[in-house]
XYZ file of C-alpha atoms in Angstrom:
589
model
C 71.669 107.186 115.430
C 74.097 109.723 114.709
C 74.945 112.987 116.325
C 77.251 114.700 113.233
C 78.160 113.842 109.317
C 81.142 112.357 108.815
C 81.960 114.902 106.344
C 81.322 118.323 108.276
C 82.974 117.352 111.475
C 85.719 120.424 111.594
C 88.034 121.927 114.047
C 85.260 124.140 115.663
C 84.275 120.538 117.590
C 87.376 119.287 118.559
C 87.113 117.974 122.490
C 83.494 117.296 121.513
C 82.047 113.522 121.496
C 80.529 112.611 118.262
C 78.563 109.736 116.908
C 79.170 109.529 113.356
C 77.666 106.336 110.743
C 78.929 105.604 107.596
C 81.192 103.249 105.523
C 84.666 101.719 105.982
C 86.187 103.262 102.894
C 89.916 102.267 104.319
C 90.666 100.735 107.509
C 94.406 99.993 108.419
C 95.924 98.066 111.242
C 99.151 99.288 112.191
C 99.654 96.333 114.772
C 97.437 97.746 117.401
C 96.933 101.149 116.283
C 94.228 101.243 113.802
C 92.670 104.182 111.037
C 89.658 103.860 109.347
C 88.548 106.404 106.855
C 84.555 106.690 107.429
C 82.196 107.638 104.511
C 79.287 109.025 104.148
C 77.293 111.297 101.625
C 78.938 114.803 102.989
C 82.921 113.389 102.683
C 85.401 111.202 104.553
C 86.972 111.693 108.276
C 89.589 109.766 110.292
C 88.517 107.380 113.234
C 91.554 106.791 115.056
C 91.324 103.257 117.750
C 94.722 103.462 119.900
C 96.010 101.268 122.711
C 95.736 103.059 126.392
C 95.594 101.832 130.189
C 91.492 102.061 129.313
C 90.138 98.657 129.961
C 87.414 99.270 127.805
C 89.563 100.604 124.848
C 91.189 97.110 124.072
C 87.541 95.851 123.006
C 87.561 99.429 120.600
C 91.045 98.158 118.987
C 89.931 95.055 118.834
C 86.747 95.924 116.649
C 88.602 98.234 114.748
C 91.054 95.756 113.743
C 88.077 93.390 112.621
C 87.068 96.631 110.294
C 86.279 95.188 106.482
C 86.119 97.389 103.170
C 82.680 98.886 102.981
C 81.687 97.510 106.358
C 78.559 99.481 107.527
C 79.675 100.927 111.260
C 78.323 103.228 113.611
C 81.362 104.771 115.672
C 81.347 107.263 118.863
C 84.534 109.306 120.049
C 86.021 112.688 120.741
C 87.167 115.138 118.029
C 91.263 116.012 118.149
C 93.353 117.881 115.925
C 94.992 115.902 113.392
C 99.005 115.405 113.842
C 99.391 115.264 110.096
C 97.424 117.362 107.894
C 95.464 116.192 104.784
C 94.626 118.956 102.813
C 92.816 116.693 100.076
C 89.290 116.429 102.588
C 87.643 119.011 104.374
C 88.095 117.037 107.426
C 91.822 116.574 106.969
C 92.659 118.864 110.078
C 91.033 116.590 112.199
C 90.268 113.406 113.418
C 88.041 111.238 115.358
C 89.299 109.503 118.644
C 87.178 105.909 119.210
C 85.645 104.854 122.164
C 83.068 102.971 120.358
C 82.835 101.251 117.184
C 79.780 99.271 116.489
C 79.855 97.077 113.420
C 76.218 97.484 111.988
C 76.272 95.353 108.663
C 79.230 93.505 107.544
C 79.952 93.281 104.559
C 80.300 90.973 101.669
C 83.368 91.013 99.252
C 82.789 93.530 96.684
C 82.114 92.955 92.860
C 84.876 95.892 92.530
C 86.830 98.781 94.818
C 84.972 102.437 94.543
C 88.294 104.024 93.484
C 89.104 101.182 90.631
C 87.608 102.033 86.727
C 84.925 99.273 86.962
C 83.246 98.705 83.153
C 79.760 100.217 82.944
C 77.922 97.143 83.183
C 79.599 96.069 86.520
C 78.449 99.653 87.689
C 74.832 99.073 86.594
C 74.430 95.756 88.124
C 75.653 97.067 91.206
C 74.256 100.193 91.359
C 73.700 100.967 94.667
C 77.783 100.575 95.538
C 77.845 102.809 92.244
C 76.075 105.342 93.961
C 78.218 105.482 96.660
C 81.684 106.491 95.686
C 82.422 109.970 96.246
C 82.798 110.874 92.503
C 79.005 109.805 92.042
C 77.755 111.340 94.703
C 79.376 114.221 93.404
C 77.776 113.940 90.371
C 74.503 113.346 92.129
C 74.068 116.209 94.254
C 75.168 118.695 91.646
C 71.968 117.220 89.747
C 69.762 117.897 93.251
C 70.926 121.234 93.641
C 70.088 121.669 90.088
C 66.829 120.880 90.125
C 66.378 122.759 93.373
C 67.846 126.114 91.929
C 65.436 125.627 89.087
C 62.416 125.213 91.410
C 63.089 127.964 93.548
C 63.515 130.323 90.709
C 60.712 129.282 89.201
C 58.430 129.603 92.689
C 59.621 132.619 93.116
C 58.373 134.630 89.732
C 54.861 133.511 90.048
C 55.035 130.168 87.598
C 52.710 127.231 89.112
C 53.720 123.861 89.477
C 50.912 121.619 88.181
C 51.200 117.746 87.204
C 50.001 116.190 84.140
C 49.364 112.778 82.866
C 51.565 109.426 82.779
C 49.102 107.921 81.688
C 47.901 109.651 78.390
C 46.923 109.070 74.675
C 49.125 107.651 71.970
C 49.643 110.325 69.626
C 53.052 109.235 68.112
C 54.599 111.888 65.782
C 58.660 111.613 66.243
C 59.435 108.763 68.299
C 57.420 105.530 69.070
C 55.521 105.711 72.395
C 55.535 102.929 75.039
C 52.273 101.775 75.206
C 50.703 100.142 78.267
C 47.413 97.835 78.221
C 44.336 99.072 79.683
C 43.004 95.846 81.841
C 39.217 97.863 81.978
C 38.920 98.670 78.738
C 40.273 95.520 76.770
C 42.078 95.517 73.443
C 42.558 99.468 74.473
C 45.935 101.241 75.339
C 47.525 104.035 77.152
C 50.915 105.886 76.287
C 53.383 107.492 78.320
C 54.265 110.701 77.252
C 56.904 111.585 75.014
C 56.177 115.392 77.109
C 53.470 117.110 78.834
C 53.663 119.356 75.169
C 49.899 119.057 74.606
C 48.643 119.237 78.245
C 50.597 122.733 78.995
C 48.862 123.893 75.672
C 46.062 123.262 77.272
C 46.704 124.721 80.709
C 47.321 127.704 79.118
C 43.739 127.928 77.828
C 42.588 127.278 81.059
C 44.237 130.736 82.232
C 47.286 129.267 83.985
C 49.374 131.459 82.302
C 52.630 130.554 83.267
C 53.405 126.895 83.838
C 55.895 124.447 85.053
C 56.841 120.547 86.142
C 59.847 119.106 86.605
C 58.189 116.015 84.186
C 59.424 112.690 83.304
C 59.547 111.797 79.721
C 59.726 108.477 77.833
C 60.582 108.037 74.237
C 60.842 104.036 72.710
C 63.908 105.103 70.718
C 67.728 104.471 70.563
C 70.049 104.553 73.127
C 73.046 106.523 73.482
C 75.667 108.607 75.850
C 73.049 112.100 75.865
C 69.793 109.525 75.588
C 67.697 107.435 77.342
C 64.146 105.852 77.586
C 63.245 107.794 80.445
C 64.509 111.463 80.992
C 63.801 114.141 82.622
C 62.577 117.853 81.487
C 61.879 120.793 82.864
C 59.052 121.836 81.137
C 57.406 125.536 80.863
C 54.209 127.278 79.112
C 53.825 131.043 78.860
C 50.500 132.788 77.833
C 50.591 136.196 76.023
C 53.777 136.339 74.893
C 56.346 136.384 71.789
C 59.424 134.526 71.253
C 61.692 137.097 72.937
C 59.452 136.996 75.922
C 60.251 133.528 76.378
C 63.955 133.927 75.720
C 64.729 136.624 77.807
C 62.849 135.101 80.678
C 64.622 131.875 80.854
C 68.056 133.097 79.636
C 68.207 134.838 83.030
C 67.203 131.978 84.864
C 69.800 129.785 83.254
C 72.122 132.178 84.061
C 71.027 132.676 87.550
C 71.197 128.842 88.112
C 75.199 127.926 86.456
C 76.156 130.875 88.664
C 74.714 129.772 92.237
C 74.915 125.338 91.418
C 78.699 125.705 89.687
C 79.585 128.827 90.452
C 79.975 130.089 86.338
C 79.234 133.440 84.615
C 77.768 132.735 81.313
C 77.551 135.501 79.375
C 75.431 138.331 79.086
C 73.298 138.406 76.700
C 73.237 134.837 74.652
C 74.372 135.396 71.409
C 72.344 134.725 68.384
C 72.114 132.861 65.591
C 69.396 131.464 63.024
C 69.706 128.396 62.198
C 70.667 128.960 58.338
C 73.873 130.815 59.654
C 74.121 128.036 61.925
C 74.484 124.924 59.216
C 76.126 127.652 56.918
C 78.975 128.496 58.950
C 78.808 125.037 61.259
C 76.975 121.825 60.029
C 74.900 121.515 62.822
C 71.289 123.233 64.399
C 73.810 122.505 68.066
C 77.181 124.284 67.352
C 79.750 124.028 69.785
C 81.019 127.612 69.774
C 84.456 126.642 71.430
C 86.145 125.559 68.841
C 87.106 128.053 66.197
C 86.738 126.426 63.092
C 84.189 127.033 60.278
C 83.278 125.704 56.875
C 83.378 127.634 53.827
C 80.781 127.354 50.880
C 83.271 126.928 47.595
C 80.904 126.107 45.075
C 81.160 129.012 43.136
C 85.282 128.557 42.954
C 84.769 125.249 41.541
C 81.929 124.917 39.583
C 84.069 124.883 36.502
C 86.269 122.554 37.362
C 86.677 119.128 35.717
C 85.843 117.231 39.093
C 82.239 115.948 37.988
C 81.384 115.341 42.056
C 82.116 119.095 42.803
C 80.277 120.373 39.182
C 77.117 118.052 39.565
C 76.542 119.836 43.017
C 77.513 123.042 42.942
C 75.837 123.525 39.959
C 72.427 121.745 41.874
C 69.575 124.135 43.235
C 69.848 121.459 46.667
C 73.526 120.492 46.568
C 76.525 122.073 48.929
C 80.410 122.080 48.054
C 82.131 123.053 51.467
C 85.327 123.516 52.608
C 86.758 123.211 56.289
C 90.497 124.745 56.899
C 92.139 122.931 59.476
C 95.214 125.013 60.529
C 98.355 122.946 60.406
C 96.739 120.084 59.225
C 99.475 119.797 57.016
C 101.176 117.349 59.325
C 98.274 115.073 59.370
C 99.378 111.401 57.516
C 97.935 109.711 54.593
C 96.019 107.468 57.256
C 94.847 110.135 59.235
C 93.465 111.477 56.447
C 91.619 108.126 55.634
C 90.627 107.788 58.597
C 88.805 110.819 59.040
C 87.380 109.977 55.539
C 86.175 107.096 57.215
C 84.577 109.083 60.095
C 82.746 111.171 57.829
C 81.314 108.384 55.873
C 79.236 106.989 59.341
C 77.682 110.587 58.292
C 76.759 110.341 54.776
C 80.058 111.101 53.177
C 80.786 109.481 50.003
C 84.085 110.759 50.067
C 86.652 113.520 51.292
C 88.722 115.559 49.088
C 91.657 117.388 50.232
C 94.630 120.237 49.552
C 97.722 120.092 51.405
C 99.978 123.011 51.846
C 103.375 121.718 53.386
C 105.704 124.612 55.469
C 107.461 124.631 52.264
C 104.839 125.852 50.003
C 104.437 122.447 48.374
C 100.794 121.272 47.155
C 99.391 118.027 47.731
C 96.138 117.142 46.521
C 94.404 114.470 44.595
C 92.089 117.017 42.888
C 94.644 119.778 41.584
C 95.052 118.157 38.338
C 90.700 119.245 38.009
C 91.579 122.943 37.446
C 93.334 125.014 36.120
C 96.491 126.600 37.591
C 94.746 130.149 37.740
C 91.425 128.454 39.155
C 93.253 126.503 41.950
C 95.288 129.434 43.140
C 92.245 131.444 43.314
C 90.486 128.321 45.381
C 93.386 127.918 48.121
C 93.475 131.984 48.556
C 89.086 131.833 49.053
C 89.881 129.066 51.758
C 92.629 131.098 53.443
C 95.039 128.377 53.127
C 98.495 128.984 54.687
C 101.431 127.429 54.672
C 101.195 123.777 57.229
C 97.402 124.037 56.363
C 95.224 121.404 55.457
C 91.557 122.097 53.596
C 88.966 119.140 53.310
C 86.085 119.406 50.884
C 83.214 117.792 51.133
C 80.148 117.527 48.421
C 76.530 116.121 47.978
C 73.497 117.724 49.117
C 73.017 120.800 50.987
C 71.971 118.531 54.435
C 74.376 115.750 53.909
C 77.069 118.312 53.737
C 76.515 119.991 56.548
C 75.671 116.584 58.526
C 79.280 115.067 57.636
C 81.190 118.412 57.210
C 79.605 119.475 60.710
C 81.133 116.570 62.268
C 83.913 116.541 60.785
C 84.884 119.904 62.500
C 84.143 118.263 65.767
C 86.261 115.672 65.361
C 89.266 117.319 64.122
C 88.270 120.486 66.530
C 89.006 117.442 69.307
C 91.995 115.726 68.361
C 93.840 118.675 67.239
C 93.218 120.236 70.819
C 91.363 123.779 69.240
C 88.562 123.123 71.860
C 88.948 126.041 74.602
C 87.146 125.956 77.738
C 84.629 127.441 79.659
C 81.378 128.184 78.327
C 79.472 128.851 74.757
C 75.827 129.402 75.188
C 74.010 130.127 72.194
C 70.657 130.933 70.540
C 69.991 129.143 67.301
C 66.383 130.897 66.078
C 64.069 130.650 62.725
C 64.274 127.097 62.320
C 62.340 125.562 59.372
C 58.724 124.741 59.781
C 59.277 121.555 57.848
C 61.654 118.926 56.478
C 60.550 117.006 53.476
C 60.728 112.855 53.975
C 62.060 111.267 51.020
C 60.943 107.762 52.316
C 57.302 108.978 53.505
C 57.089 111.438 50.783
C 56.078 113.958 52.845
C 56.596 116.701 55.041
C 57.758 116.174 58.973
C 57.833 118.880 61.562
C 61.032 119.587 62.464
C 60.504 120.662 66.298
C 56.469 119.509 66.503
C 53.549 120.152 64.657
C 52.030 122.328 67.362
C 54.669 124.979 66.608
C 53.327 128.351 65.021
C 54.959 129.551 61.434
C 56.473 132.577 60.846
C 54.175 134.274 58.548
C 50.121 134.167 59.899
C 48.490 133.312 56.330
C 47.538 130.317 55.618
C 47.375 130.330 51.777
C 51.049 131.753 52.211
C 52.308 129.081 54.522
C 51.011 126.410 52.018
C 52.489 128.017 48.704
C 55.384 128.304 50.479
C 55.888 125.149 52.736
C 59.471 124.011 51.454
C 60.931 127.249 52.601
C 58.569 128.078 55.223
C 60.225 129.472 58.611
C 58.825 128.508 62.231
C 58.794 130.334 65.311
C 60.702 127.940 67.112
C 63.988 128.241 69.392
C 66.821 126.109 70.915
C 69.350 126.934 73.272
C 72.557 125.265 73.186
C 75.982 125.110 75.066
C 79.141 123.750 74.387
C 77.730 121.890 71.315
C 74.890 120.766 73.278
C 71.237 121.161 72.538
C 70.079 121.932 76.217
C 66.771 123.325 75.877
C 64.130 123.590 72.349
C 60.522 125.649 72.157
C 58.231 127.920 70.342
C 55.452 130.083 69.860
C 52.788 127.676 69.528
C 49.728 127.446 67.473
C 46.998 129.155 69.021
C 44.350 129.205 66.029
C 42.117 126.130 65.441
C 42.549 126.778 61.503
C 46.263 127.606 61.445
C 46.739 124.032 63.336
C 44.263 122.290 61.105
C 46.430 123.430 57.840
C 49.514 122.489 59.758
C 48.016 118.850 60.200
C 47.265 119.205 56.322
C 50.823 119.894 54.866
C 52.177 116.872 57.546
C 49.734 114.421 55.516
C 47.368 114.430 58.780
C 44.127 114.050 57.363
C 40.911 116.244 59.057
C 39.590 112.481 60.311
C 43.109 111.344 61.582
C 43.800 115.036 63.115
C 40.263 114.707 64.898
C 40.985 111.138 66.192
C 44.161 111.796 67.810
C 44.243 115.530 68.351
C 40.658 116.399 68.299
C 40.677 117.445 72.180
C 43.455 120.089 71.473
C 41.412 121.624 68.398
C 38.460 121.693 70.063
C 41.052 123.967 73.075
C 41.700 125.953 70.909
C 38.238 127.020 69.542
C 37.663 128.881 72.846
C 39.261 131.384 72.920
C 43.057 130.177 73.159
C 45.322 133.047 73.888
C 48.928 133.543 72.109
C 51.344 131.249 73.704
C 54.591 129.496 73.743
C 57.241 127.751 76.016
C 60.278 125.675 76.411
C 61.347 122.583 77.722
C 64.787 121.852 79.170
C 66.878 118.439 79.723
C 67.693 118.222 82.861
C 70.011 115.173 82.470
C 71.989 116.737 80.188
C 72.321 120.265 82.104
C 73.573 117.964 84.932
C 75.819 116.125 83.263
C 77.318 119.381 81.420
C 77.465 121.224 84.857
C 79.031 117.370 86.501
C 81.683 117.262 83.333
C 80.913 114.108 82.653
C 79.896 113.666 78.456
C 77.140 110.663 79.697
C 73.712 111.628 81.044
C 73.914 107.776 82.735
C 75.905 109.444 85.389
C 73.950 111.967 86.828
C 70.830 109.578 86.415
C 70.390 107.378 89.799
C 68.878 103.812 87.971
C 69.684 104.487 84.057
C 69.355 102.104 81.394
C 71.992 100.854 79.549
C 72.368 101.773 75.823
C 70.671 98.092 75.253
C 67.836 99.414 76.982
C 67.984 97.619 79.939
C 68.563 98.237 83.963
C 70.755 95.661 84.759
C 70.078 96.024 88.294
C 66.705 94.669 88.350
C 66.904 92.578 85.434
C 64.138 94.625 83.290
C 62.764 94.150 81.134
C 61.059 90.902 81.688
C 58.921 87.956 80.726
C 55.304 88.584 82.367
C 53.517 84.977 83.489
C 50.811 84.425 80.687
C 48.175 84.940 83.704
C 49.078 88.548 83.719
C 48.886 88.894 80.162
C 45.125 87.578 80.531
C 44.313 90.018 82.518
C 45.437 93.010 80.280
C 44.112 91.025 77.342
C 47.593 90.264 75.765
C 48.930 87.912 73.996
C 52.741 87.643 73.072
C 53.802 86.621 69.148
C 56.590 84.099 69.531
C 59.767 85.838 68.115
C 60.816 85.422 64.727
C 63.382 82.835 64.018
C 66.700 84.037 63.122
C 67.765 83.509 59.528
């Protein structure tokens, strides 16, 4: 139907004839002489319908004048310089004469313009016109080529693409799994997996030895901006190798890939971090690198104080007192200081303490009457506090402090503009092997509970499980956790003691992993991988802070595609035949 896009038609063609389809994204009449701006996916040009002695031309005005907003066209003419330059699209040197303009779809008034800031949910509903303003499609193809650099790294260093189930076990250990109904086996369920984590083990056993998919992933949990019930990963396995194996391989090929899809040189190597230095120094397992500020372990400078919340913990085995120095914080209002008290309480915070230190020296601070003269001085000259500066303390237990104090920095990082751009890529490394549930009372993995521990003795891992290190990696950048893995478990008896210490009995380890143990009795060689989210390396690499973006048919943070109206009531028929029945909901109190 078309001979050219709209959006690569340049000055090499002008005298040429050109058929060109897309969308009316202006069209102007000018009492005779009429514009149109055609769209499609590769940019905008100029169709240009003017009066002549033609005959024929007066039917070309005339359907140019009849020209709607989003009108679906098909137009044929000759390619002419441009009298006026428009240096904001490629095309902007030239423009397209008509001799034909064929209206192929009219259309209907729109729910709202492309270039107006339509709420979300008007842009879910109506996807499809979503999709086609420029800025998405943008967005869009930045994710294609993404996924296409990936690939074509990836084919060429020997690493096989294989698929693996949608269809799978329920083996829930994190998040909840969807579930679907098996109609042939009744009262019996499938899940969709959470990832291919189990199946790449596997492949690896087989002697695949280095394995990838581009996989989609699907997690019953909470929505929100970097989340959604469907994602996708790129997944890898490696056989024979150790941690820095891993690293090295795929540092290069994220490198490779920012430079060719954005055109950005991330540095050489990663830096490195473990994640104790990580929470020490930042509050979070994800820092963002960019901004500057750090927090500042104080219990020791006020232990003897007569401020019972700072004593209790930093006299406590598991408790933090931490300090963050905000330069020229000094400025910041009673309210803004309540209100980030209030920010850091949707994080565990009980409360915020602070010290003031105006330009003139002054002190201000609802603690100073807790120490002693000699004892304060000695705390504001640990914390490097200068004159304008502001210090907030925060106390409780080691995590909570890190969890509020961490974003606390982010937050004040942000509005007191100490973010600096371009790019922070880091390795956080020697995670725990465990976090212990307070509700459960018991231990959780905190990556999976196929990752391998540090140490290879058993006895040792178990005498040792509070403190126990794993051997798993994440990579993060800008504050973003873009890509987690590990060494995994490669001995039957090693896993089975894992199981133990996460309260997975031998009977419920055999029903819902027995597959993988029995994998691993033959002969299953060293191994480890990685998995990375490609939503959210799109939606960095887009600069856009929501993964709904660069996601064609997303759910909203309701958990529901608007478009289609899903989810949905299913007749009572269908249920039958999957051998369901619904509960009525509970009434509301």
């Amino acid at each position: 139907m078309r001979s050219h896009f709209c959006g690569l038609v340049d000055e090499s063609m002008i005298g040429q004839t050109v058929t060109l389809c897309g969308w009316a994204d202006v069209a102007r009449d000018l009492g005779g002489l009429c514009f149109i701006d055609l769209r499609d996916h590769e940019g905008i040009v100029q169709v240009v319908a003017e009066p002549s002695d033609d005959a024929g031309n007066a039917e070309v005005v005339k359907a140019a004048a009849a020209v709607g907003y989003e009108d679906c066209l098909r137009v044929t003419g000759v390619v002419r310089a441009r009298h006026s330059v428009n240096d904001k699209i490629r095309t902007g040197k030239v423009e397209v004469l008509a001799t034909r303009i064929e209206l192929l779809n009219k259309a209907a008034p729109l729910p709202f313009h492309a270039h107006e800031n339509a709420g979300e949910d008007v842009r879910l509903k109506y996807r499809y016109l979503d999709l086609r303003r420029p800025e998405m499609q943008k967005m869009m193809r930045t994710r294609i080529r993404l996924v296409q650099a990936l690939r074509r790294w990836l084919d060429a260093r020997g690493f096989q693409d294989i698929e693996t189930p949608i269809l799978t076990k329920a083996t829930p250990e994190g998040a909840r799994d969807f579930l679907v109904p098996a109609r042939m086996h009744p009262g019996e369920f499938y899940a969709l997996p959470q990832s291919p984590q189990l199946f790449k083990q596997i492949l690896m056993v087989a002697g695949f030895d280095r394995y990838y998919q581009i996989a989609r992933c699907f997690r019953d949990e909470a929505l929100r901006a970097d989340r959604q019930l469907e994602f996708t990963q790129l997944d890898m396995e490696f056989a024979w190798v150790r941690e820095r194996d891993v690293q090295d391989a795929v540092e290069g090929m994220i490198r490779e890939v920012f430079k060719e899809v954005i055109g950005v040189d991330l540095a050489d190597p990663f830096p490195r971090m473990t994640y104790e230095e990580a929470m020490r120094r930042y509050g979070s397992d994800k820092p963002d690198l960019r901004i500057g500020l750090e927090l500042q372990d104080v219990a020791e400078r006020v232990k003897d104080s007569q401020f019972k919340v700072f004593t209790d913990w930093a006299t406590n085995p598991d408790g933090r007192v931490a300090a963050l120095r905000v330069p020229g914080g000094a400025g910041f209002s009673r309210k803004h200081i309540d209100d980030y008290g209030a920010y850091a309480a949707k994080y565990g915070a009980k409360g915020l303490a602070y010290i003031k230190l105006g330009e003139d020296g002054a002190v201000s601070s609802p603690i100073q009457k807790f120490f002693e003269p000699t004892a304060f001085e000695a705390l504001v000259a640990a914390i490097g506090l200068q004159k304008g500066d502001l210090a907030f303390f925060g106390a409780g237990t080691y995590k909570s402090v890190s969890d509020f104090m961490g974003a606390l920095r982010l937050k004040v990082g942000k509005h007191m503009g100490l973010v600096q751009t371009g790019w922070k890529p880091l390795w956080v490394t020697d995670f725990p092997m465990f976090e212990w549930d307070e509700e459960e009372q018991r231990y959780v993995a905190l990556h999976h509970p196929f990752t391998a521990p540090a140490v290879d003795d058993i006895a040792d891992l178990k005498a040792n499980a509070r403190i126990a290190v794993s051997r798993g990696y994440d990579m993060v950048l800008n504050g973003n956790e873009i890509g987690g893995g590990s060494i995994r478990i490669h001995r039957p008896d090693m896993q089975s003691a894992v199981f133990d210490l996460l309260g997975i009995g031998a009977e419920e380890a055999e029903a819902k992993f027995g597959f993988l143990l029995d994998a691993l009795r033959y002969g299953a060689p060293p191994h480890g991988g990685i998995a990375f989210g490609i939503d959210r390396i799109a939606a960095l690499m887009a600069g856009t802070e929501s993964i709904r973006d660069v996601i064609a048919f997303p759910k909203t943070t309701t958990a529901q595609c608007l478009m289609t109206g899903a989810p949905s009531p299913v007749p009572d028929a269908q249920l039958a035949e999957v051998h369901v029945s619904v509960r009525p909901k509970p009434d509301k109190a």
